[in-house]
Amino acid sequence: MANHSQFGFQDASSPIMEELVEFHDHALMVALAICSLVLYLLTLMLMEKLSSNTVDAQEVELIWTILPAIVLILLALPSLQILYMMDEIDEPDLTLKAIGHQWYWTYEYTDFKDLTFDSYMIPTTDLSPGHFRLLEVDHRVVIPMESSIRIIVTAGDVLHSWAVPTLGVKTDAIPGRLNQTSFITTRPGVFYGQCSEICGANHSYMPIVVESTPLTHFENWSALLSS
Amino acid sequence: QSFKLLGFLDVKSVPCARESVLYGSLGSLVVGLGHFVATSRVRRSCDFAVGGFICTMLGYWFYCRYNLAQHRIRQRMLKEGMRNKILFEGSSLDPERRQTGNEKSDS
């Protein structure tokens, strides 16, 4: 989850998010180079006298056409690589559905057994010590770690969005439409997210909690819930 | 604590950023001073210094990130190999058993 006054990304818990963080660092470094150049040029302009002697500037026009093209290529290539990587869907180990309602999520695990449950936010007055305000839910989405998970996201009433920043996932939940996304969690843990599409009065009060566990624990959990 | 250059690049937490900026500064000094010593032109030497900073910084950045990416790939392969060794040790899928079997059949 995010800490107070956090400005950057959360630590990555999936390979895609790791790639996104790397790309972000790369883009920032390019931005630093450009900002340094612009700062220097601004300083130069401020120290020059104004003059109207320039009639043409072929060399500088060539430079300020080619350089931005190079910068765009430097940014576009890794960006497109990650974009296509995000759309790759190998054979998933588990498929589950996330259905957004006002104002809770319903999860369906229908691969092996019919397992369906609702996930409501735990009100602040009912929190236990150590719980996070406005982030905890009564039923978490438990998934096996290091397995390819496919999530099919839809909504039952208005637009919602299923987002978990640390996994690099944000998928719109649109009524009447099935959106698909997939991810792999690289480590066990509890990952928090929140609804990311305005959906009414309690839009801020329908969080998402994904719990990534070893396969044995996931099997025990699903057996417990099914019984 | 973070140290953000120009307010947005956290050089402490981003891998390779600190070294890139430091090498960039060194490159800028070398190129700028070298040009000044050679030509005694202040304004042009400053231009070269800024150009040297940008080129050295970006050059080292790409070199360092490429090495980091290769390192991460090797780490993942090692992790996968260790997990497979533990999983398949002693079974018919054990790669070490297959390799020993090949060596025996070759000899």
PDB file of N, CA and C in Angstrom, chain B residues 10-104:
ATOM      1  N   ASP B  10      14.907  11.108  -8.271  1.00  0.00           N
ATOM      2  CA  ASP B  10      15.459  10.686  -6.987  1.00  0.00           C
ATOM      3  C   ASP B  10      16.718   9.857  -7.244  1.00  0.00           C
ATOM      4  N   VAL B  11      17.890  10.475  -7.118  1.00  0.00           N
ATOM      5  CA  VAL B  11      19.126   9.780  -7.490  1.00  0.00           C
ATOM      6  C   VAL B  11      19.496   8.697  -6.483  1.00  0.00           C
ATOM      7  N   LYS B  12      18.906   8.757  -5.277  1.00  0.00           N
ATOM      8  CA  LYS B  12      19.276   7.744  -4.289  1.00  0.00           C
ATOM      9  C   LYS B  12      18.562   6.428  -4.550  1.00  0.00           C
ATOM     10  N   SER B  13      17.319   6.494  -4.985  1.00  0.00           N
ATOM     11  CA  SER B  13      16.562   5.247  -5.104  1.00  0.00           C
ATOM     12  C   SER B  13      16.564   4.676  -6.512  1.00  0.00           C
ATOM     13  N   VAL B  14      16.870   5.468  -7.524  1.00  0.00           N
ATOM     14  CA  VAL B  14      16.862   4.952  -8.900  1.00  0.00           C
ATOM     15  C   VAL B  14      18.235   4.350  -9.192  1.00  0.00           C
ATOM     16  N   PRO B  15      18.274   3.034  -9.566  1.00  0.00           N
ATOM     17  CA  PRO B  15      19.580   2.422  -9.861  1.00  0.00           C
ATOM     18  C   PRO B  15      20.256   3.119 -11.033  1.00  0.00           C
ATOM     19  N   CYS B  16      21.542   3.303 -10.970  1.00  0.00           N
ATOM     20  CA  CYS B  16      22.367   3.915 -12.025  1.00  0.00           C
ATOM     21  C   CYS B  16      22.235   5.436 -12.118  1.00  0.00           C
ATOM     22  N   ALA B  17      21.267   6.050 -11.430  1.00  0.00           N
ATOM     23  CA  ALA B  17      21.052   7.495 -11.611  1.00  0.00           C
ATOM     24  C   ALA B  17      22.209   8.302 -11.022  1.00  0.00           C
ATOM     25  N   ARG B  18      22.599   7.906  -9.796  1.00  0.00           N
ATOM     26  CA  ARG B  18      23.655   8.672  -9.118  1.00  0.00           C
ATOM     27  C   ARG B  18      24.952   8.638  -9.929  1.00  0.00           C
ATOM     28  N   GLU B  19      25.328   7.421 -10.386  1.00  0.00           N
ATOM     29  CA  GLU B  19      26.574   7.286 -11.151  1.00  0.00           C
ATOM     30  C   GLU B  19      26.479   8.042 -12.464  1.00  0.00           C
ATOM     31  N   SER B  20      25.307   8.005 -13.107  1.00  0.00           N
ATOM     32  CA  SER B  20      25.144   8.713 -14.382  1.00  0.00           C
ATOM     33  C   SER B  20      25.362  10.204 -14.198  1.00  0.00           C
ATOM     34  N   VAL B  21      24.750  10.766 -13.146  1.00  0.00           N
ATOM     35  CA  VAL B  21      24.882  12.214 -12.935  1.00  0.00           C
ATOM     36  C   VAL B  21      26.328  12.569 -12.578  1.00  0.00           C
ATOM     37  N   LEU B  22      26.961  11.734 -11.762  1.00  0.00           N
ATOM     38  CA  LEU B  22      28.353  12.021 -11.367  1.00  0.00           C
ATOM     39  C   LEU B  22      29.307  11.916 -12.555  1.00  0.00           C
ATOM     40  N   TYR B  23      29.160  10.847 -13.330  1.00  0.00           N
ATOM     41  CA  TYR B  23      30.006  10.710 -14.514  1.00  0.00           C
ATOM     42  C   TYR B  23      29.713  11.818 -15.523  1.00  0.00           C
ATOM     43  N   GLY B  24      28.426  12.192 -15.596  1.00  0.00           N
ATOM     44  CA  GLY B  24      28.046  13.300 -16.491  1.00  0.00           C
ATOM     45  C   GLY B  24      28.733  14.586 -16.080  1.00  0.00           C
ATOM     46  N   SER B  25      28.752  14.848 -14.782  1.00  0.00           N
ATOM     47  CA  SER B  25      29.417  16.061 -14.291  1.00  0.00           C
ATOM     48  C   SER B  25      30.914  16.019 -14.596  1.00  0.00           C
ATOM     49  N   LEU B  26      31.509  14.838 -14.402  1.00  0.00           N
ATOM     50  CA  LEU B  26      32.943  14.700 -14.683  1.00  0.00           C
ATOM     51  C   LEU B  26      33.228  14.910 -16.169  1.00  0.00           C
ATOM     52  N   GLY B  27      32.380  14.292 -16.992  1.00  0.00           N
ATOM     53  CA  GLY B  27      32.537  14.445 -18.442  1.00  0.00           C
ATOM     54  C   GLY B  27      32.381  15.892 -18.866  1.00  0.00           C
ATOM     55  N   SER B  28      31.422  16.558 -18.231  1.00  0.00           N
ATOM     56  CA  SER B  28      31.178  17.977 -18.552  1.00  0.00           C
ATOM     57  C   SER B  28      32.412  18.812 -18.219  1.00  0.00           C
ATOM     58  N   LEU B  29      32.997  18.542 -17.046  1.00  0.00           N
ATOM     59  CA  LEU B  29      34.203  19.290 -16.638  1.00  0.00           C
ATOM     60  C   LEU B  29      35.350  19.052 -17.613  1.00  0.00           C
ATOM     61  N   VAL B  30      35.547  17.793 -17.942  1.00  0.00           N
ATOM     62  CA  VAL B  30      36.673  17.422 -18.817  1.00  0.00           C
ATOM     63  C   VAL B  30      36.518  18.083 -20.184  1.00  0.00           C
ATOM     64  N   VAL B  31      35.326  17.937 -20.764  1.00  0.00           N
ATOM     65  CA  VAL B  31      35.101  18.468 -22.117  1.00  0.00           C
ATOM     66  C   VAL B  31      35.169  19.998 -22.109  1.00  0.00           C
ATOM     67  N   GLY B  32      34.482  20.601 -21.097  1.00  0.00           N
ATOM     68  CA  GLY B  32      34.452  22.062 -21.031  1.00  0.00           C
ATOM     69  C   GLY B  32      35.825  22.659 -20.814  1.00  0.00           C
ATOM     70  N   LEU B  33      36.532  22.118 -19.816  1.00  0.00           N
ATOM     71  CA  LEU B  33      37.871  22.654 -19.513  1.00  0.00           C
ATOM     72  C   LEU B  33      38.836  22.381 -20.662  1.00  0.00           C
ATOM     73  N   GLY B  34      38.726  21.168 -21.225  1.00  0.00           N
ATOM     74  CA  GLY B  34      39.605  20.819 -22.334  1.00  0.00           C
ATOM     75  C   GLY B  34      39.417  21.774 -23.507  1.00  0.00           C
ATOM     76  N   HIS B  35      38.150  22.059 -23.809  1.00  0.00           N
ATOM     77  CA  HIS B  35      37.866  22.979 -24.929  1.00  0.00           C
ATOM     78  C   HIS B  35      38.385  24.382 -24.625  1.00  0.00           C
ATOM     79  N   PHE B  36      38.218  24.803 -23.370  1.00  0.00           N
ATOM     80  CA  PHE B  36      38.685  26.140 -22.998  1.00  0.00           C
ATOM     81  C   PHE B  36      40.205  26.238 -23.088  1.00  0.00           C
ATOM     82  N   VAL B  37      40.865  25.181 -22.597  1.00  0.00           N
ATOM     83  CA  VAL B  37      42.334  25.179 -22.659  1.00  0.00           C
ATOM     84  C   VAL B  37      42.804  25.224 -24.111  1.00  0.00           C
ATOM     85  N   ALA B  38      42.062  24.510 -24.973  1.00  0.00           N
ATOM     86  CA  ALA B  38      42.483  24.452 -26.376  1.00  0.00           C
ATOM     87  C   ALA B  38      42.160  25.738 -27.130  1.00  0.00           C
ATOM     88  N   THR B  39      41.028  26.378 -26.810  1.00  0.00           N
ATOM     89  CA  THR B  39      40.575  27.489 -27.658  1.00  0.00           C
ATOM     90  C   THR B  39      40.463  28.836 -26.940  1.00  0.00           C
ATOM     91  N   SER B  40      40.436  28.818 -25.611  1.00  0.00           N
ATOM     92  CA  SER B  40      40.258  30.037 -24.792  1.00  0.00           C
ATOM     93  C   SER B  40      38.939  30.753 -25.080  1.00  0.00           C
ATOM     94  N   ARG B  41      37.953  30.040 -25.561  1.00  0.00           N
ATOM     95  CA  ARG B  41      36.637  30.652 -25.818  1.00  0.00           C
ATOM     96  C   ARG B  41      35.685  30.214 -24.727  1.00  0.00           C
ATOM     97  N   VAL B  42      35.231  31.190 -23.929  1.00  0.00           N
ATOM     98  CA  VAL B  42      34.446  30.834 -22.737  1.00  0.00           C
ATOM     99  C   VAL B  42      33.051  30.352 -23.126  1.00  0.00           C
ATOM    100  N   ARG B  43      32.387  31.145 -23.947  1.00  0.00           N
ATOM    101  CA  ARG B  43      30.983  30.847 -24.277  1.00  0.00           C
ATOM    102  C   ARG B  43      30.872  29.471 -24.963  1.00  0.00           C
ATOM    103  N   ARG B  44      31.759  29.242 -25.957  1.00  0.00           N
ATOM    104  CA  ARG B  44      31.696  27.967 -26.681  1.00  0.00           C
ATOM    105  C   ARG B  44      32.068  26.812 -25.751  1.00  0.00           C
ATOM    106  N   SER B  45      33.013  27.047 -24.822  1.00  0.00           N
ATOM    107  CA  SER B  45      33.402  25.979 -23.880  1.00  0.00           C
ATOM    108  C   SER B  45      32.238  25.605 -22.977  1.00  0.00           C
ATOM    109  N   CYS B  46      31.447  26.604 -22.574  1.00  0.00           N
ATOM    110  CA  CYS B  46      30.255  26.300 -21.764  1.00  0.00           C
ATOM    111  C   CYS B  46      29.270  25.448 -22.561  1.00  0.00           C
ATOM    112  N   ASP B  47      29.102  25.765 -23.824  1.00  0.00           N
ATOM    113  CA  ASP B  47      28.200  24.968 -24.676  1.00  0.00           C
ATOM    114  C   ASP B  47      28.692  23.526 -24.737  1.00  0.00           C
ATOM    115  N   PHE B  48      29.992  23.379 -24.919  1.00  0.00           N
ATOM    116  CA  PHE B  48      30.559  22.026 -24.980  1.00  0.00           C
ATOM    117  C   PHE B  48      30.421  21.306 -23.648  1.00  0.00           C
ATOM    118  N   ALA B  49      30.539  22.063 -22.571  1.00  0.00           N
ATOM    119  CA  ALA B  49      30.418  21.453 -21.246  1.00  0.00           C
ATOM    120  C   ALA B  49      29.015  20.893 -21.047  1.00  0.00           C
ATOM    121  N   VAL B  50      28.011  21.664 -21.426  1.00  0.00           N
ATOM    122  CA  VAL B  50      26.631  21.191 -21.276  1.00  0.00           C
ATOM    123  C   VAL B  50      26.383  19.994 -22.186  1.00  0.00           C
ATOM    124  N   GLY B  51      26.884  20.085 -23.412  1.00  0.00           N
ATOM    125  CA  GLY B  51      26.733  18.952 -24.336  1.00  0.00           C
ATOM    126  C   GLY B  51      27.432  17.710 -23.795  1.00  0.00           C
ATOM    127  N   GLY B  52      28.624  17.920 -23.233  1.00  0.00           N
ATOM    128  CA  GLY B  52      29.362  16.797 -22.651  1.00  0.00           C
ATOM    129  C   GLY B  52      28.624  16.179 -21.480  1.00  0.00           C
ATOM    130  N   PHE B  53      28.008  17.040 -20.662  1.00  0.00           N
ATOM    131  CA  PHE B  53      27.234  16.536 -19.529  1.00  0.00           C
ATOM    132  C   PHE B  53      26.112  15.628 -20.010  1.00  0.00           C
ATOM    133  N   ILE B  54      25.347  16.128 -20.977  1.00  0.00           N
ATOM    134  CA  ILE B  54      24.192  15.359 -21.451  1.00  0.00           C
ATOM    135  C   ILE B  54      24.636  14.057 -22.099  1.00  0.00           C
ATOM    136  N   CYS B  55      25.654  14.146 -22.958  1.00  0.00           N
ATOM    137  CA  CYS B  55      26.085  12.935 -23.675  1.00  0.00           C
ATOM    138  C   CYS B  55      26.677  11.905 -22.718  1.00  0.00           C
ATOM    139  N   THR B  56      27.543  12.351 -21.801  1.00  0.00           N
ATOM    140  CA  THR B  56      28.165  11.398 -20.864  1.00  0.00           C
ATOM    141  C   THR B  56      27.115  10.786 -19.946  1.00  0.00           C
ATOM    142  N   MET B  57      26.208  11.627 -19.467  1.00  0.00           N
ATOM    143  CA  MET B  57      25.186  11.135 -18.540  1.00  0.00           C
ATOM    144  C   MET B  57      24.302  10.087 -19.217  1.00  0.00           C
ATOM    145  N   LEU B  58      23.820  10.427 -20.407  1.00  0.00           N
ATOM    146  CA  LEU B  58      22.949   9.473 -21.098  1.00  0.00           C
ATOM    147  C   LEU B  58      23.714   8.237 -21.547  1.00  0.00           C
ATOM    148  N   GLY B  59      24.962   8.453 -21.985  1.00  0.00           N
ATOM    149  CA  GLY B  59      25.766   7.310 -22.420  1.00  0.00           C
ATOM    150  C   GLY B  59      25.987   6.313 -21.289  1.00  0.00           C
ATOM    151  N   TYR B  60      26.396   6.821 -20.112  1.00  0.00           N
ATOM    152  CA  TYR B  60      26.617   5.914 -18.983  1.00  0.00           C
ATOM    153  C   TYR B  60      25.298   5.309 -18.534  1.00  0.00           C
ATOM    154  N   TRP B  61      24.211   6.079 -18.608  1.00  0.00           N
ATOM    155  CA  TRP B  61      22.892   5.588 -18.189  1.00  0.00           C
ATOM    156  C   TRP B  61      22.495   4.356 -19.003  1.00  0.00           C
ATOM    157  N   PHE B  62      22.616   4.438 -20.343  1.00  0.00           N
ATOM    158  CA  PHE B  62      22.232   3.298 -21.184  1.00  0.00           C
ATOM    159  C   PHE B  62      23.137   2.099 -20.914  1.00  0.00           C
ATOM    160  N   TYR B  63      24.421   2.353 -20.745  1.00  0.00           N
ATOM    161  CA  TYR B  63      25.373   1.268 -20.487  1.00  0.00           C
ATOM    162  C   TYR B  63      25.030   0.576 -19.156  1.00  0.00           C
ATOM    163  N   CYS B  64      24.787   1.386 -18.123  1.00  0.00           N
ATOM    164  CA  CYS B  64      24.501   0.839 -16.793  1.00  0.00           C
ATOM    165  C   CYS B  64      23.168   0.095 -16.785  1.00  0.00           C
ATOM    166  N   ARG B  65      22.132   0.648 -17.441  1.00  0.00           N
ATOM    167  CA  ARG B  65      20.816  -0.001 -17.439  1.00  0.00           C
ATOM    168  C   ARG B  65      20.845  -1.300 -18.230  1.00  0.00           C
ATOM    169  N   TYR B  66      21.649  -1.325 -19.284  1.00  0.00           N
ATOM    170  CA  TYR B  66      21.774  -2.559 -20.073  1.00  0.00           C
ATOM    171  C   TYR B  66      22.395  -3.657 -19.213  1.00  0.00           C
ATOM    172  N   ASN B  67      23.478  -3.292 -18.500  1.00  0.00           N
ATOM    173  CA  ASN B  67      24.112  -4.276 -17.609  1.00  0.00           C
ATOM    174  C   ASN B  67      23.161  -4.725 -16.501  1.00  0.00           C
ATOM    175  N   LEU B  68      22.387  -3.768 -15.979  1.00  0.00           N
ATOM    176  CA  LEU B  68      21.437  -4.095 -14.918  1.00  0.00           C
ATOM    177  C   LEU B  68      20.372  -5.061 -15.432  1.00  0.00           C
ATOM    178  N   ALA B  69      19.890  -4.813 -16.650  1.00  0.00           N
ATOM    179  CA  ALA B  69      18.872  -5.691 -17.235  1.00  0.00           C
ATOM    180  C   ALA B  69      19.431  -7.098 -17.427  1.00  0.00           C
ATOM    181  N   GLN B  70      20.682  -7.200 -17.907  1.00  0.00           N
ATOM    182  CA  GLN B  70      21.297  -8.518 -18.082  1.00  0.00           C
ATOM    183  C   GLN B  70      21.436  -9.220 -16.734  1.00  0.00           C
ATOM    184  N   HIS B  71      21.819  -8.449 -15.707  1.00  0.00           N
ATOM    185  CA  HIS B  71      21.986  -8.997 -14.354  1.00  0.00           C
ATOM    186  C   HIS B  71      20.653  -9.547 -13.831  1.00  0.00           C
ATOM    187  N   ARG B  72      19.572  -8.790 -14.087  1.00  0.00           N
ATOM    188  CA  ARG B  72      18.258  -9.216 -13.608  1.00  0.00           C
ATOM    189  C   ARG B  72      17.806 -10.479 -14.319  1.00  0.00           C
ATOM    190  N   ILE B  73      18.108 -10.554 -15.611  1.00  0.00           N
ATOM    191  CA  ILE B  73      17.731 -11.764 -16.357  1.00  0.00           C
ATOM    192  C   ILE B  73      18.494 -12.967 -15.812  1.00  0.00           C
ATOM    193  N   ARG B  74      19.785 -12.767 -15.532  1.00  0.00           N
ATOM    194  CA  ARG B  74      20.588 -13.882 -14.978  1.00  0.00           C
ATOM    195  C   ARG B  74      20.055 -14.285 -13.607  1.00  0.00           C
ATOM    196  N   GLN B  75      19.633 -13.296 -12.819  1.00  0.00           N
ATOM    197  CA  GLN B  75      19.058 -13.575 -11.489  1.00  0.00           C
ATOM    198  C   GLN B  75      17.803 -14.425 -11.618  1.00  0.00           C
ATOM    199  N   ARG B  76      16.948 -14.046 -12.575  1.00  0.00           N
ATOM    200  CA  ARG B  76      15.697 -14.791 -12.756  1.00  0.00           C
ATOM    201  C   ARG B  76      15.988 -16.217 -13.205  1.00  0.00           C
ATOM    202  N   MET B  77      16.965 -16.366 -14.123  1.00  0.00           N
ATOM    203  CA  MET B  77      17.305 -17.709 -14.611  1.00  0.00           C
ATOM    204  C   MET B  77      17.859 -18.551 -13.476  1.00  0.00           C
ATOM    205  N   LEU B  78      18.665 -17.928 -12.622  1.00  0.00           N
ATOM    206  CA  LEU B  78      19.246 -18.641 -11.479  1.00  0.00           C
ATOM    207  C   LEU B  78      18.145 -19.083 -10.511  1.00  0.00           C
ATOM    208  N   LYS B  79      17.212 -18.172 -10.259  1.00  0.00           N
ATOM    209  CA  LYS B  79      16.110 -18.462  -9.341  1.00  0.00           C
ATOM    210  C   LYS B  79      15.267 -19.615  -9.895  1.00  0.00           C
ATOM    211  N   GLU B  80      14.994 -19.543 -11.195  1.00  0.00           N
ATOM    212  CA  GLU B  80      14.200 -20.587 -11.848  1.00  0.00           C
ATOM    213  C   GLU B  80      14.948 -21.918 -11.793  1.00  0.00           C
ATOM    214  N   GLY B  81      16.259 -21.868 -12.048  1.00  0.00           N
ATOM    215  CA  GLY B  81      17.081 -23.085 -12.032  1.00  0.00           C
ATOM    216  C   GLY B  81      17.128 -23.720 -10.648  1.00  0.00           C
ATOM    217  N   MET B  82      17.246 -22.874  -9.618  1.00  0.00           N
ATOM    218  CA  MET B  82      17.310 -23.392  -8.246  1.00  0.00           C
ATOM    219  C   MET B  82      15.985 -24.030  -7.876  1.00  0.00           C
ATOM    220  N   ARG B  83      14.889 -23.394  -8.296  1.00  0.00           N
ATOM    221  CA  ARG B  83      13.574 -23.933  -7.956  1.00  0.00           C
ATOM    222  C   ARG B  83      13.351 -25.257  -8.689  1.00  0.00           C
ATOM    223  N   ASN B  84      13.753 -25.310  -9.960  1.00  0.00           N
ATOM    224  CA  ASN B  84      13.585 -26.556 -10.720  1.00  0.00           C
ATOM    225  C   ASN B  84      14.451 -27.662 -10.150  1.00  0.00           C
ATOM    226  N   LYS B  85      15.637 -27.312  -9.681  1.00  0.00           N
ATOM    227  CA  LYS B  85      16.516 -28.328  -9.099  1.00  0.00           C
ATOM    228  C   LYS B  85      15.857 -28.944  -7.865  1.00  0.00           C
ATOM    229  N   ILE B  86      15.292 -28.068  -7.017  1.00  0.00           N
ATOM    230  CA  ILE B  86      14.639 -28.574  -5.810  1.00  0.00           C
ATOM    231  C   ILE B  86      13.413 -29.407  -6.175  1.00  0.00           C
ATOM    232  N   LEU B  87      12.656 -28.940  -7.161  1.00  0.00           N
ATOM    233  CA  LEU B  87      11.413 -29.616  -7.539  1.00  0.00           C
ATOM    234  C   LEU B  87      11.675 -30.978  -8.176  1.00  0.00           C
ATOM    235  N   PHE B  88      12.650 -31.029  -9.075  1.00  0.00           N
ATOM    236  CA  PHE B  88      12.813 -32.228  -9.900  1.00  0.00           C
ATOM    237  C   PHE B  88      13.949 -33.148  -9.459  1.00  0.00           C
ATOM    238  N   GLU B  89      14.634 -32.795  -8.364  1.00  0.00           N
ATOM    239  CA  GLU B  89      15.789 -33.605  -7.938  1.00  0.00           C
ATOM    240  C   GLU B  89      15.382 -35.054  -7.696  1.00  0.00           C
ATOM    241  N   GLY B  90      16.084 -35.968  -8.315  1.00  0.00           N
ATOM    242  CA  GLY B  90      15.807 -37.378  -8.098  1.00  0.00           C
ATOM    243  C   GLY B  90      14.730 -37.941  -9.007  1.00  0.00           C
ATOM    244  N   SER B  91      14.022 -37.072  -9.718  1.00  0.00           N
ATOM    245  CA  SER B  91      12.943 -37.566 -10.596  1.00  0.00           C
ATOM    246  C   SER B  91      13.483 -37.720 -12.018  1.00  0.00           C
ATOM    247  N   SER B  92      12.634 -38.195 -12.900  1.00  0.00           N
ATOM    248  CA  SER B  92      13.069 -38.409 -14.283  1.00  0.00           C
ATOM    249  C   SER B  92      13.299 -37.086 -15.003  1.00  0.00           C
ATOM    250  N   LEU B  93      12.758 -36.000 -14.457  1.00  0.00           N
ATOM    251  CA  LEU B  93      12.912 -34.699 -15.102  1.00  0.00           C
ATOM    252  C   LEU B  93      14.158 -33.948 -14.626  1.00  0.00           C
ATOM    253  N   ASP B  94      14.927 -34.564 -13.729  1.00  0.00           N
ATOM    254  CA  ASP B  94      16.106 -33.911 -13.174  1.00  0.00           C
ATOM    255  C   ASP B  94      17.118 -33.647 -14.296  1.00  0.00           C
ATOM    256  N   PRO B  95      17.421 -32.406 -14.580  1.00  0.00           N
ATOM    257  CA  PRO B  95      18.360 -32.126 -15.679  1.00  0.00           C
ATOM    258  C   PRO B  95      19.750 -32.696 -15.428  1.00  0.00           C
ATOM    259  N   GLU B  96      20.178 -32.796 -14.173  1.00  0.00           N
ATOM    260  CA  GLU B  96      21.511 -33.338 -13.875  1.00  0.00           C
ATOM    261  C   GLU B  96      21.538 -34.823 -14.195  1.00  0.00           C
ATOM    262  N   ARG B  97      20.427 -35.511 -13.960  1.00  0.00           N
ATOM    263  CA  ARG B  97      20.387 -36.954 -14.241  1.00  0.00           C
ATOM    264  C   ARG B  97      20.441 -37.163 -15.750  1.00  0.00           C
ATOM    265  N   ARG B  98      19.711 -36.309 -16.464  1.00  0.00           N
ATOM    266  CA  ARG B  98      19.707 -36.422 -17.933  1.00  0.00           C
ATOM    267  C   ARG B  98      21.097 -36.198 -18.481  1.00  0.00           C
ATOM    268  N   GLN B  99      21.790 -35.183 -17.881  1.00  0.00           N
ATOM    269  CA  GLN B  99      23.136 -34.847 -18.369  1.00  0.00           C
ATOM    270  C   GLN B  99      24.083 -35.999 -18.110  1.00  0.00           C
ATOM    271  N   THR B 100      23.997 -36.596 -16.905  1.00  0.00           N
ATOM    272  CA  THR B 100      24.868 -37.728 -16.559  1.00  0.00           C
ATOM    273  C   THR B 100      24.550 -38.896 -17.474  1.00  0.00           C
ATOM    274  N   GLY B 101      23.265 -39.108 -17.778  1.00  0.00           N
ATOM    275  CA  GLY B 101      22.848 -40.171 -18.678  1.00  0.00           C
ATOM    276  C   GLY B 101      23.444 -39.999 -20.064  1.00  0.00           C
ATOM    277  N   ASN B 102      23.460 -38.764 -20.555  1.00  0.00           N
ATOM    278  CA  ASN B 102      24.047 -38.462 -21.867  1.00  0.00           C
ATOM    279  C   ASN B 102      25.529 -38.751 -21.874  1.00  0.00           C
ATOM    280  N   GLU B 103      26.200 -38.369 -20.770  1.00  0.00           N
ATOM    281  CA  GLU B 103      27.655 -38.580 -20.698  1.00  0.00           C
ATOM    282  C   GLU B 103      27.966 -40.079 -20.718  1.00  0.00           C
ATOM    283  N   LYS B 104      27.151 -40.846 -19.995  1.00  0.00           N
ATOM    284  CA  LYS B 104      27.389 -42.300 -19.946  1.00  0.00           C
ATOM    285  C   LYS B 104      27.190 -42.918 -21.325  1.00  0.00           C
TER     286      LYS B 104
END
